[in-house]
Amino acid sequence: MESSDVELDLQRSVQAVLRELSTQAPALQSNQGMWRWSLHKKVERDPGKSPALVRILLRELEKAESEDLRHVIIPLLHTVMYVLTKATGITEELYQRIYAFCTRLLTLPTPYCTVALDCAIRLKTETAVPGTLYQRMVIAEQNLMNELYPYQERVFLFVDPELVSASVCSALLLEIEAAQEQQTPEACMRHVVSHALQAALGEACHAGALHRKLQASPRRTLEQYFHAVVAAVEQMASEASPSREGHVERLEEIYCSLLGPAAGRRGGDPVQERPPSIPLPSPYITFHLWTGEEQLWKELVLFLRPRSQLCLSADLEVLDLQGLRPDRELARVSVLSTDSGIERDLPPGADELPAPSSPEMERAGLQRKGGIKKRAWPLDFLMPGGWDGPPGLHRRTGRPGGDGEVLPGVSRLHTARVLVLGDDRMLGRLAQAYHRLRKRETQKFCLTPRLSLQLYYIPVLAPEKPAASRQPELGELATFLGRADPWYQSNVNTLCPAIHKLAEMPPSLDSSQTVDPFILDVITYYIRMGTQPIYFQIYTVKIFFSDLSQDPTEDIFLIELKMKIQDSKFPKDGFSPRRRGVAEGPGAELSLCYQKALLSHRPREVTVSLRATGLVLKAIPASDTEVSGSRHCPLPAAPVTDHTCLNVSVTEVVKSSNLAGKSFSTVTNTFRTNNIQIQSQDQRLLTLSLDKDDQRTFRDVVRFEVAPCPEPCAGAQKSKAPWLNLHGQQEMEATRATPKPLLMPINTFSGIVQ
């Protein structure tokens, strides 16, 4: 195919991707996600098309900037960065043009500047040291141990068999296992070496000969070249001003030692065959059936523990995280000195003074000998608000999570990417597990300093009912994510029909056929490029029962609390206030006390009594409360503040009198609040259902209180800093008086697009 034909074919594919972002036509929506996947597959099968595709995407980005088509900027940025991660042969001039474009986007509001900053940081390193992004991604995802880049990642895929059919679970498991059978450590090391050499040397690299040589190399030789390439790339990337020429020279030495001295001179094959494609292996994914809220914490602990210290005991409480103790001692608050103060107890040579200009003398002037050395941690350590910080500008560095050190001497070398499949009920159970995990951290504080936790969600709804009636009921949060992030809607929300089609297909027994795993590819793309979280408020509910001997209980919910009126009444105890008129009309007499949500954020308490047949508290706003999008993007944009307060809908009973007698009608009243208290005023009992989950239903309720769930660690740091002065303790008390709310992040491609 000629160059003009190649560019024309790629241009048509790019335009198809852009059209699906700007239309809501059902014919195009049915193929959403397929255009992006097929575009990447074209480049994967023929790597020589990568430079042409990058130039086309850059032209579209510059056109979107000039015409202010902001709704396509983030999807195009993710597309070009995914191509650059895999590609070889990209010129330095093309890298610099994309980098300059990203720096111009830094003047735009979030999330455009956030995504652009993330891309610019990675592009700056990739321009000077080609192949860095690919190498780091493969090493971390495949857990290839290397001292210079010790970061590890793992994808935990959780599916609840009660919410997702067995055919879907088995189909996903078979597709994951089939893809990972070919991803041996030796194959991944070959990919890293081959990609690094081709990215640095370009046309001077004999790709075919290199591929044959690596295939014939034994494991020990392969490991030597792998570590040599990783050392060359990482040492150059860690320099303050890396030199592309110096990097090419170092890799050329490795290349010549691998293929011989004559390999450096391009005088080999008279006809150079097309270079073989270097695949980007899918990340290491572990498949788990959801069993309970404790499972998430246990799997993360097992991920952190060294393999040599794994025990057969399933009781992780008894293990006490023995493999995590050495690092914990690095971050202890006080260090007890063993200096007795007696000269004869000093070790030999301790009385010899170093030179006056030595570093030891300089340090001695800044230290105090003997006694107890105390370290005053900052307040954000004493009261850790979140695993990944507040929703703001997320900066990615060389490490996968970009989190740095939470405690001195303890680095986050592990990244756990937790992906859940299911509907709103699964997200409610995930919120319970997340809250439980955060609560455990107040006691042990063992996962937070070492682990970057990233949460992902793919909706899988049951296909039994028609889509118009079933999906909005159990897919509210997925619908909100699709409104907030159009690229999430295009790639993730459209995956549910494909998953059900995969479950209906008979398993292929012919292992010789190579089939492109569409679902696994889309999951991988979402895991890698979905780096911008949307934070959702978790709410706590305190429930009081009619049986006074039963203690009140507390639970949490993420999406919805629904209240219904039971047919049963209070047990008669001889005294019944408000007996007159109690049985008038349907529903129950309720007393509502809530704090109205105002734009001025001023507290305004409202107390009202009314008769109602039901009540719904929603933490996810409905589509009819959204504002319209721009003329270029028909999808409505979700307001940022609408998902940080409760939307209350009360079905009130209205009594009217006429000549025919009394009649009753219902009207729905809606308002917004941050917390609310509801109590039954007559003998009617209430039933509560949390997050649409039948397993989380409470009966015989007379009163309940709902409020934002505070950080579990907010009240657990009372005696953590006895050494702080009066001002510091007063600041801590003020911080503890207003606890931070607990927010659960779910990663998307862009966050909330304004």
Tab-separated table of C-alpha atoms in Angstrom, residues 107-534:
chain	number	residue	atom	x	y	z
A	107	THR	CA	-3.476	27.397	30.335
A	108	LEU	CA	-6.843	25.635	29.976
A	109	PRO	CA	-8.969	24.671	33.002
A	110	THR	CA	-9.115	21.188	34.449
A	111	PRO	CA	-9.246	18.463	33.313
A	112	TYR	CA	-7.469	19.599	30.125
A	113	CYS	CA	-4.430	21.025	31.905
A	114	THR	CA	-4.242	17.964	34.167
A	115	VAL	CA	-4.147	15.474	31.316
A	116	ALA	CA	-1.812	17.720	29.308
A	117	LEU	CA	0.630	17.980	32.211
A	118	ASP	CA	0.662	14.207	32.601
A	119	CYS	CA	1.382	13.776	28.890
A	120	ALA	CA	4.039	16.514	28.822
A	121	ILE	CA	6.007	14.952	31.679
A	122	ARG	CA	6.072	11.567	29.955
A	123	LEU	CA	6.877	13.085	26.557
A	124	LYS	CA	9.854	14.993	27.905
A	125	THR	CA	11.494	11.782	29.075
A	126	GLU	CA	10.495	9.816	25.980
A	127	THR	CA	11.955	12.475	23.678
A	128	ALA	CA	15.401	12.275	25.275
A	129	VAL	CA	15.334	8.541	26.034
A	130	PRO	CA	13.162	6.734	23.455
A	131	GLY	CA	11.573	3.526	24.691
A	132	THR	CA	11.270	4.582	28.340
A	133	LEU	CA	7.465	4.464	28.472
A	134	TYR	CA	7.258	0.991	26.940
A	135	GLN	CA	10.033	-0.410	29.134
A	136	ARG	CA	8.623	0.923	32.397
A	137	MET	CA	5.114	-0.196	31.570
A	138	VAL	CA	6.156	-3.779	30.763
A	139	ILE	CA	8.476	-4.091	33.778
A	140	ALA	CA	5.836	-2.852	36.219
A	141	GLU	CA	2.874	-4.728	34.727
A	142	GLN	CA	4.698	-8.046	34.301
A	143	ASN	CA	6.587	-7.783	37.633
A	144	LEU	CA	9.996	-8.222	35.984
A	145	MET	CA	12.312	-7.716	38.922
A	146	ASN	CA	14.964	-5.043	38.401
A	147	GLU	CA	16.831	-2.983	40.980
A	148	LEU	CA	16.852	0.210	38.934
A	149	TYR	CA	13.090	0.120	38.389
A	150	PRO	CA	11.583	-1.906	41.263
A	151	TYR	CA	7.944	-0.891	40.749
A	152	GLN	CA	5.256	-3.552	40.460
A	153	GLU	CA	1.631	-3.423	39.374
A	154	ARG	CA	-1.203	-5.885	39.441
A	155	VAL	CA	-4.771	-5.779	38.197
A	156	PHE	CA	-7.338	-7.364	40.520
A	157	LEU	CA	-10.528	-8.160	38.609
A	158	PHE	CA	-13.452	-8.755	40.978
A	159	VAL	CA	-16.745	-10.245	39.821
A	160	ASP	CA	-19.612	-11.119	42.143
A	161	PRO	CA	-21.199	-14.404	40.933
A	162	GLU	CA	-24.510	-13.325	42.508
A	163	LEU	CA	-24.680	-10.289	40.209
A	164	VAL	CA	-22.913	-11.538	37.067
A	165	SER	CA	-23.856	-14.773	35.317
A	166	ALA	CA	-21.574	-17.810	35.416
A	167	SER	CA	-21.214	-17.764	31.625
A	168	VAL	CA	-19.826	-14.217	31.731
A	169	CYS	CA	-17.400	-15.127	34.531
A	170	SER	CA	-16.082	-18.192	32.716
A	171	ALA	CA	-15.785	-16.355	29.380
A	172	LEU	CA	-13.752	-13.546	30.929
A	173	LEU	CA	-11.541	-16.011	32.783
A	174	LEU	CA	-10.849	-18.020	29.612
A	175	GLU	CA	-9.954	-14.895	27.636
A	176	ILE	CA	-7.568	-13.666	30.340
A	177	GLU	CA	-5.884	-17.052	30.683
A	178	ALA	CA	-5.527	-17.456	26.915
A	179	ALA	CA	-3.780	-14.097	26.621
A	180	GLN	CA	-1.447	-14.654	29.556
A	181	GLU	CA	-0.324	-18.117	28.458
A	182	GLN	CA	1.824	-16.502	25.750
A	183	GLN	CA	3.213	-13.794	28.037
A	184	THR	CA	6.121	-15.647	29.622
A	185	PRO	CA	8.867	-13.648	31.385
A	186	GLU	CA	11.304	-14.606	28.630
A	187	ALA	CA	8.960	-13.249	25.929
A	188	CYS	CA	8.458	-9.993	27.852
A	189	MET	CA	12.228	-9.527	28.290
A	190	ARG	CA	12.708	-10.078	24.562
A	191	HIS	CA	10.082	-7.436	23.831
A	192	VAL	CA	11.783	-4.919	26.138
A	193	VAL	CA	15.242	-5.440	24.616
A	194	SER	CA	13.983	-5.372	21.039
A	195	HIS	CA	11.783	-2.294	21.539
A	196	ALA	CA	14.506	-0.297	23.308
A	197	LEU	CA	17.076	-1.003	20.591
A	198	GLN	CA	14.678	-0.244	17.718
A	199	ALA	CA	13.399	2.944	19.376
A	200	ALA	CA	16.925	4.266	19.922
A	201	LEU	CA	18.688	3.116	16.747
A	202	GLY	CA	15.820	3.496	14.294
A	203	GLU	CA	16.627	2.351	10.760
A	204	ALA	CA	20.171	1.388	11.801
A	205	CYS	CA	18.719	-1.585	13.675
A	206	HIS	CA	18.347	-4.889	11.795
A	207	ALA	CA	14.983	-5.769	13.347
A	208	GLY	CA	14.687	-9.185	11.743
A	209	ALA	CA	18.191	-10.311	12.725
A	210	LEU	CA	17.696	-8.935	16.234
A	211	HIS	CA	14.442	-10.831	16.601
A	212	ARG	CA	16.027	-14.114	15.488
A	213	LYS	CA	19.008	-13.632	17.785
A	214	LEU	CA	16.830	-12.961	20.828
A	215	GLN	CA	14.643	-15.971	20.042
A	216	ALA	CA	17.707	-18.229	19.979
A	217	SER	CA	19.313	-16.815	23.139
A	218	PRO	CA	19.138	-18.884	26.339
A	219	ARG	CA	17.420	-17.423	29.385
A	220	ARG	CA	20.638	-16.462	31.208
A	221	THR	CA	21.985	-14.561	28.205
A	222	LEU	CA	18.594	-12.951	27.669
A	223	GLU	CA	18.499	-11.765	31.273
A	224	GLN	CA	21.966	-10.215	30.946
A	225	TYR	CA	20.957	-8.167	27.922
A	226	PHE	CA	17.644	-7.271	29.539
A	227	HIS	CA	19.325	-5.861	32.646
A	228	ALA	CA	21.910	-4.072	30.513
A	229	VAL	CA	19.213	-2.358	28.439
A	230	VAL	CA	17.178	-1.426	31.511
A	231	ALA	CA	20.272	0.011	33.197
A	232	ALA	CA	21.138	2.081	30.127
A	233	VAL	CA	17.617	3.475	29.813
A	234	GLU	CA	16.985	4.152	33.509
A	235	GLN	CA	20.368	5.711	34.209
A	236	MET	CA	19.980	8.080	31.295
A	237	ALA	CA	16.348	8.890	32.186
A	238	SER	CA	17.320	9.694	35.795
A	239	GLU	CA	19.841	12.340	34.755
A	240	ALA	CA	18.890	15.992	35.104
A	241	SER	CA	19.463	16.696	31.409
A	242	PRO	CA	19.490	13.384	29.537
A	243	SER	CA	21.276	13.303	26.190
A	244	ARG	CA	19.642	11.490	23.299
A	245	GLU	CA	23.013	11.067	21.562
A	246	GLY	CA	24.594	9.521	24.632
A	247	HIS	CA	21.662	7.168	24.999
A	248	VAL	CA	21.980	6.028	21.374
A	249	GLU	CA	25.701	5.365	21.824
A	250	ARG	CA	25.179	3.185	24.889
A	251	LEU	CA	22.457	1.109	23.243
A	252	GLU	CA	24.522	0.768	20.074
A	253	GLU	CA	27.251	-0.877	22.156
A	254	ILE	CA	24.719	-3.385	23.506
A	255	TYR	CA	23.390	-3.946	19.999
A	256	CYS	CA	26.877	-4.650	18.591
A	257	SER	CA	27.706	-7.031	21.426
A	258	LEU	CA	24.465	-8.876	20.698
A	259	LEU	CA	24.765	-9.204	16.907
A	260	GLY	CA	28.510	-8.740	16.451
A	261	PRO	CA	30.723	-5.780	15.462
A	262	ALA	CA	29.529	-5.800	11.858
A	263	ALA	CA	25.961	-5.113	12.958
A	264	GLY	CA	26.708	-1.455	13.551
A	265	ARG	CA	27.342	-0.947	9.840
A	266	ARG	CA	24.231	-1.346	7.714
A	267	GLY	CA	25.627	-3.753	5.189
A	268	GLY	CA	23.668	-6.858	5.981
A	269	ASP	CA	20.626	-8.007	4.103
A	270	PRO	CA	20.330	-6.459	0.640
A	271	VAL	CA	16.537	-6.461	0.986
A	272	GLN	CA	15.383	-5.389	4.435
A	273	GLU	CA	12.218	-7.243	5.391
A	274	ARG	CA	9.405	-5.492	7.252
A	275	PRO	CA	10.321	-5.333	10.955
A	276	PRO	CA	8.319	-7.739	13.088
A	277	SER	CA	5.678	-6.234	15.313
A	278	ILE	CA	6.612	-5.847	18.974
A	279	PRO	CA	3.444	-6.391	21.006
A	280	LEU	CA	2.696	-4.584	24.229
A	281	PRO	CA	1.736	-7.450	26.573
A	282	SER	CA	-1.493	-7.070	28.478
A	283	PRO	CA	-1.005	-6.457	32.220
A	284	TYR	CA	-0.920	-9.279	34.719
A	285	ILE	CA	-4.555	-9.775	35.766
A	286	THR	CA	-5.787	-11.956	38.609
A	287	PHE	CA	-9.427	-13.045	38.514
A	288	HIS	CA	-11.368	-13.132	41.807
A	289	LEU	CA	-14.934	-14.051	42.707
A	290	TRP	CA	-16.243	-11.591	45.261
A	291	THR	CA	-16.880	-13.209	48.642
A	292	GLY	CA	-17.084	-10.325	51.106
A	293	GLU	CA	-15.760	-6.960	52.222
A	294	GLU	CA	-12.682	-8.527	53.858
A	295	GLN	CA	-11.464	-10.009	50.570
A	296	LEU	CA	-10.074	-6.769	49.149
A	297	TRP	CA	-7.833	-6.125	52.161
A	298	LYS	CA	-6.539	-9.704	52.204
A	299	GLU	CA	-5.668	-9.698	48.501
A	300	LEU	CA	-3.768	-6.425	48.844
A	301	VAL	CA	-1.788	-7.779	51.802
A	302	LEU	CA	-0.859	-10.889	49.844
A	303	PHE	CA	0.270	-8.663	46.979
A	304	LEU	CA	2.614	-6.739	49.268
A	305	ARG	CA	4.087	-9.709	51.084
A	306	PRO	CA	7.280	-11.182	49.594
A	307	ARG	CA	6.798	-14.562	47.973
A	308	SER	CA	9.318	-16.156	50.309
A	309	GLN	CA	7.190	-15.202	53.324
A	310	LEU	CA	3.824	-16.445	52.097
A	311	CYS	CA	2.242	-18.771	54.647
A	312	LEU	CA	-0.374	-21.425	54.114
A	313	SER	CA	-2.527	-19.991	56.881
A	314	ALA	CA	-5.588	-18.179	55.618
A	315	ASP	CA	-5.917	-16.159	58.821
A	316	LEU	CA	-4.039	-12.997	57.946
A	317	GLU	CA	-4.828	-11.432	61.300
A	318	VAL	CA	-2.617	-14.032	62.983
A	319	LEU	CA	0.220	-13.344	60.570
A	320	ASP	CA	0.342	-9.702	61.727
A	321	LEU	CA	2.002	-8.740	58.457
A	322	GLN	CA	5.413	-10.012	59.513
A	323	GLY	CA	6.849	-9.338	56.088
A	324	LEU	CA	5.989	-5.645	56.433
A	325	ARG	CA	7.643	-4.990	59.773
A	326	PRO	CA	11.176	-3.993	58.698
A	327	ASP	CA	9.970	-0.980	56.732
A	328	ARG	CA	7.614	0.019	59.510
A	329	GLU	CA	10.554	0.496	61.838
A	330	LEU	CA	12.085	2.961	59.385
A	331	ALA	CA	9.214	5.334	60.017
A	332	ARG	CA	8.924	5.089	63.788
A	333	VAL	CA	8.323	8.352	65.603
A	334	SER	CA	11.111	8.163	68.189
A	335	VAL	CA	14.496	6.459	68.229
A	336	LEU	CA	15.856	5.450	71.618
A	337	SER	CA	19.582	6.092	71.967
A	338	THR	CA	21.792	3.320	73.423
A	339	ASP	CA	24.577	5.735	74.355
A	340	SER	CA	25.336	5.234	78.058
A	341	GLY	CA	27.417	8.415	78.318
A	342	ILE	CA	30.445	6.514	79.676
A	343	GLU	CA	33.703	6.819	77.737
A	344	ARG	CA	34.776	3.220	78.206
A	345	ASP	CA	31.567	2.047	76.538
A	346	LEU	CA	32.492	3.760	73.288
A	347	PRO	CA	33.614	1.464	70.434
A	348	PRO	CA	37.290	1.492	69.429
A	349	GLY	CA	38.179	4.469	67.338
A	350	ALA	CA	35.183	6.485	68.423
A	351	ASP	CA	37.391	9.027	70.233
A	352	GLU	CA	39.261	9.905	67.038
A	353	LEU	CA	37.926	13.183	65.684
A	354	PRO	CA	37.412	13.477	61.926
A	355	ALA	CA	38.829	16.285	59.877
A	356	PRO	CA	37.234	19.717	60.494
A	357	SER	CA	36.004	19.984	56.893
A	358	SER	CA	34.671	16.434	56.662
A	359	PRO	CA	30.958	15.720	56.202
A	360	GLU	CA	30.907	13.978	59.583
A	361	MET	CA	31.856	17.217	61.379
A	362	GLU	CA	29.242	19.167	59.432
A	363	ARG	CA	26.557	16.684	60.423
A	364	ALA	CA	27.766	16.616	64.036
A	365	GLY	CA	27.084	20.320	64.359
A	366	LEU	CA	23.456	19.739	63.411
A	367	GLN	CA	22.770	16.745	65.655
A	368	ARG	CA	22.228	16.204	69.347
A	369	LYS	CA	23.964	13.219	70.943
A	370	GLY	CA	22.126	11.035	73.400
A	371	GLY	CA	18.531	11.263	74.581
A	372	ILE	CA	15.505	10.624	72.415
A	373	LYS	CA	15.387	11.974	68.890
A	374	LYS	CA	11.888	12.989	67.893
A	375	ARG	CA	10.529	13.576	64.433
A	376	ALA	CA	7.605	15.911	63.972
A	377	TRP	CA	5.553	14.646	61.059
A	378	PRO	CA	3.383	17.100	59.165
A	379	LEU	CA	-0.319	17.182	59.885
A	380	ASP	CA	-1.226	15.438	56.637
A	381	PHE	CA	0.706	12.408	57.877
A	382	LEU	CA	-0.881	12.500	61.303
A	383	MET	CA	-4.311	12.570	59.723
A	384	PRO	CA	-3.931	11.017	56.274
A	385	GLY	CA	-6.836	12.172	54.214
A	386	GLY	CA	-6.590	9.861	51.248
A	387	TRP	CA	-4.429	7.367	49.483
A	388	ASP	CA	-3.901	9.544	46.480
A	389	GLY	CA	-4.636	13.009	47.773
A	390	PRO	CA	-7.502	15.366	47.074
A	391	PRO	CA	-8.955	15.798	43.613
A	392	GLY	CA	-6.467	18.142	42.042
A	393	LEU	CA	-3.524	18.203	39.695
A	394	HIS	CA	-2.071	14.696	39.566
A	395	ARG	CA	1.588	14.660	38.627
A	396	ARG	CA	3.070	11.480	37.174
A	397	THR	CA	6.773	10.840	37.621
A	398	GLY	CA	8.925	7.865	36.725
A	399	ARG	CA	7.088	5.600	39.126
A	400	PRO	CA	3.781	4.117	37.970
A	401	GLY	CA	1.603	5.699	40.610
A	402	GLY	CA	3.537	8.934	40.903
A	403	ASP	CA	2.905	9.022	44.652
A	404	GLY	CA	6.414	9.305	46.035
A	405	GLU	CA	6.993	8.651	49.710
A	406	VAL	CA	4.232	8.866	52.291
A	407	LEU	CA	6.634	7.999	55.104
A	408	PRO	CA	10.375	8.744	55.166
A	409	GLY	CA	12.297	5.701	53.995
A	410	VAL	CA	9.193	3.897	52.711
A	411	SER	CA	8.385	4.168	48.991
A	412	ARG	CA	5.259	3.103	47.199
A	413	LEU	CA	6.704	0.418	44.965
A	414	HIS	CA	3.381	-1.370	44.418
A	415	THR	CA	0.308	-0.247	42.496
A	416	ALA	CA	-2.916	-2.215	42.882
A	417	ARG	CA	-5.470	-1.570	40.153
A	418	VAL	CA	-8.787	-2.905	41.414
A	419	LEU	CA	-11.317	-3.414	38.620
A	420	VAL	CA	-14.886	-4.397	39.485
A	421	LEU	CA	-17.508	-5.642	37.045
A	422	GLY	CA	-21.211	-5.481	37.814
A	423	ASP	CA	-23.963	-2.973	38.479
A	424	ASP	CA	-24.683	-0.414	41.196
A	425	ARG	CA	-25.012	-3.164	43.801
A	426	MET	CA	-21.405	-4.200	43.187
A	427	LEU	CA	-20.248	-0.631	43.660
A	428	GLY	CA	-22.102	-0.492	46.963
A	429	ARG	CA	-20.264	-3.608	48.115
A	430	LEU	CA	-16.980	-2.140	46.902
A	431	ALA	CA	-17.681	0.991	48.948
A	432	GLN	CA	-18.191	-1.191	52.023
A	433	ALA	CA	-14.870	-2.939	51.406
A	434	TYR	CA	-13.118	0.389	50.775
A	435	HIS	CA	-14.510	1.837	54.012
A	436	ARG	CA	-13.508	-1.295	55.910
A	437	LEU	CA	-10.010	-1.143	54.440
A	438	ARG	CA	-9.590	2.514	55.392
A	439	LYS	CA	-10.792	1.682	58.880
A	440	ARG	CA	-8.145	-1.036	59.218
A	441	GLU	CA	-5.475	1.473	58.241
A	442	THR	CA	-6.175	3.482	61.388
A	443	GLN	CA	-5.027	0.471	63.425
A	444	LYS	CA	-2.141	-0.972	61.383
A	445	PHE	CA	-1.259	1.711	58.792
A	446	CYS	CA	0.575	-0.908	56.752
A	447	LEU	CA	-0.882	-0.641	53.238
A	448	THR	CA	-1.085	3.120	52.740
A	449	PRO	CA	2.666	3.901	52.842
A	450	ARG	CA	3.544	1.131	50.379
A	451	LEU	CA	0.596	0.824	48.046
A	452	SER	CA	-1.052	3.064	45.483
A	453	LEU	CA	-4.670	1.951	45.186
A	454	GLN	CA	-6.523	2.704	41.948
A	455	LEU	CA	-10.207	1.794	41.485
A	456	TYR	CA	-11.846	1.088	38.110
A	457	TYR	CA	-15.389	0.150	37.154
A	458	ILE	CA	-16.890	-1.539	34.079
A	459	PRO	CA	-20.713	-1.846	34.107
A	460	VAL	CA	-22.092	-5.294	33.366
A	461	LEU	CA	-25.887	-5.278	33.589
A	462	ALA	CA	-28.195	-8.261	33.407
A	463	PRO	CA	-29.757	-8.610	29.915
A	464	GLU	CA	-33.024	-10.236	31.056
A	465	LYS	CA	-35.118	-7.062	30.997
A	466	PRO	CA	-35.376	-4.543	28.151
A	467	ALA	CA	-32.588	-1.993	28.141
A	468	ALA	CA	-34.985	0.925	28.509
A	469	SER	CA	-36.334	-0.339	31.828
A	470	ARG	CA	-33.445	-2.308	33.330
A	471	GLN	CA	-30.211	-0.462	32.702
A	472	PRO	CA	-31.040	2.983	34.149
A	473	GLU	CA	-32.241	1.263	37.326
A	474	LEU	CA	-29.008	-0.558	38.141
A	475	GLY	CA	-26.578	1.499	36.062
A	476	GLU	CA	-26.942	4.985	37.505
A	477	LEU	CA	-23.294	5.483	38.378
A	478	ALA	CA	-22.155	4.200	34.970
A	479	THR	CA	-24.562	6.636	33.317
A	480	PHE	CA	-23.150	9.480	35.395
A	481	LEU	CA	-19.576	8.525	34.499
A	482	GLY	CA	-20.563	8.479	30.834
A	483	ARG	CA	-22.059	11.972	31.093
A	484	ALA	CA	-19.024	13.265	32.980
A	485	ASP	CA	-16.428	11.731	30.621
A	486	PRO	CA	-17.469	11.177	26.968
A	487	TRP	CA	-14.403	8.986	26.312
A	488	TYR	CA	-15.504	6.697	29.166
A	489	GLN	CA	-18.939	6.512	27.586
A	490	SER	CA	-17.449	5.628	24.208
A	491	ASN	CA	-15.013	2.944	25.373
A	492	VAL	CA	-16.260	1.495	28.672
A	493	ASN	CA	-20.030	1.910	28.853
A	494	THR	CA	-20.383	0.280	25.433
A	495	LEU	CA	-18.486	-2.826	26.534
A	496	CYS	CA	-21.432	-4.537	28.268
A	497	PRO	CA	-23.090	-5.900	25.055
A	498	ALA	CA	-19.730	-7.229	23.842
A	499	ILE	CA	-19.203	-9.061	27.136
A	500	HIS	CA	-22.577	-10.779	26.842
A	501	LYS	CA	-21.836	-11.728	23.221
A	502	LEU	CA	-18.548	-13.273	24.340
A	503	ALA	CA	-20.402	-15.318	26.965
A	504	GLU	CA	-22.818	-16.632	24.339
A	505	MET	CA	-20.067	-17.748	21.950
A	506	PRO	CA	-18.883	-21.365	22.221
A	507	PRO	CA	-15.276	-21.710	23.428
A	508	SER	CA	-12.758	-22.181	20.633
A	509	LEU	CA	-10.841	-25.459	20.860
A	510	ASP	CA	-8.403	-24.555	18.074
A	511	SER	CA	-5.455	-22.924	19.817
A	512	SER	CA	-3.625	-22.360	16.508
A	513	GLN	CA	-6.019	-19.568	15.510
A	514	THR	CA	-4.968	-16.097	16.615
A	515	VAL	CA	-8.013	-14.098	17.691
A	516	ASP	CA	-7.751	-10.477	18.782
A	517	PRO	CA	-9.243	-10.299	22.288
A	518	PHE	CA	-11.417	-7.196	21.970
A	519	ILE	CA	-12.716	-7.169	25.544
A	520	LEU	CA	-9.288	-7.718	27.097
A	521	ASP	CA	-7.795	-5.009	24.861
A	522	VAL	CA	-10.434	-2.481	25.945
A	523	ILE	CA	-9.939	-3.406	29.616
A	524	THR	CA	-6.188	-2.963	29.179
A	525	TYR	CA	-6.643	0.406	27.475
A	526	TYR	CA	-8.914	1.599	30.297
A	527	ILE	CA	-6.517	0.386	33.002
A	528	ARG	CA	-3.519	2.096	31.403
A	529	MET	CA	-5.027	5.387	30.245
A	530	GLY	CA	-7.726	5.904	32.880
A	531	THR	CA	-5.631	7.907	35.320
A	532	GLN	CA	-8.011	10.735	36.298
A	533	PRO	CA	-10.314	9.899	39.231
A	534	ILE	CA	-13.804	11.147	39.961
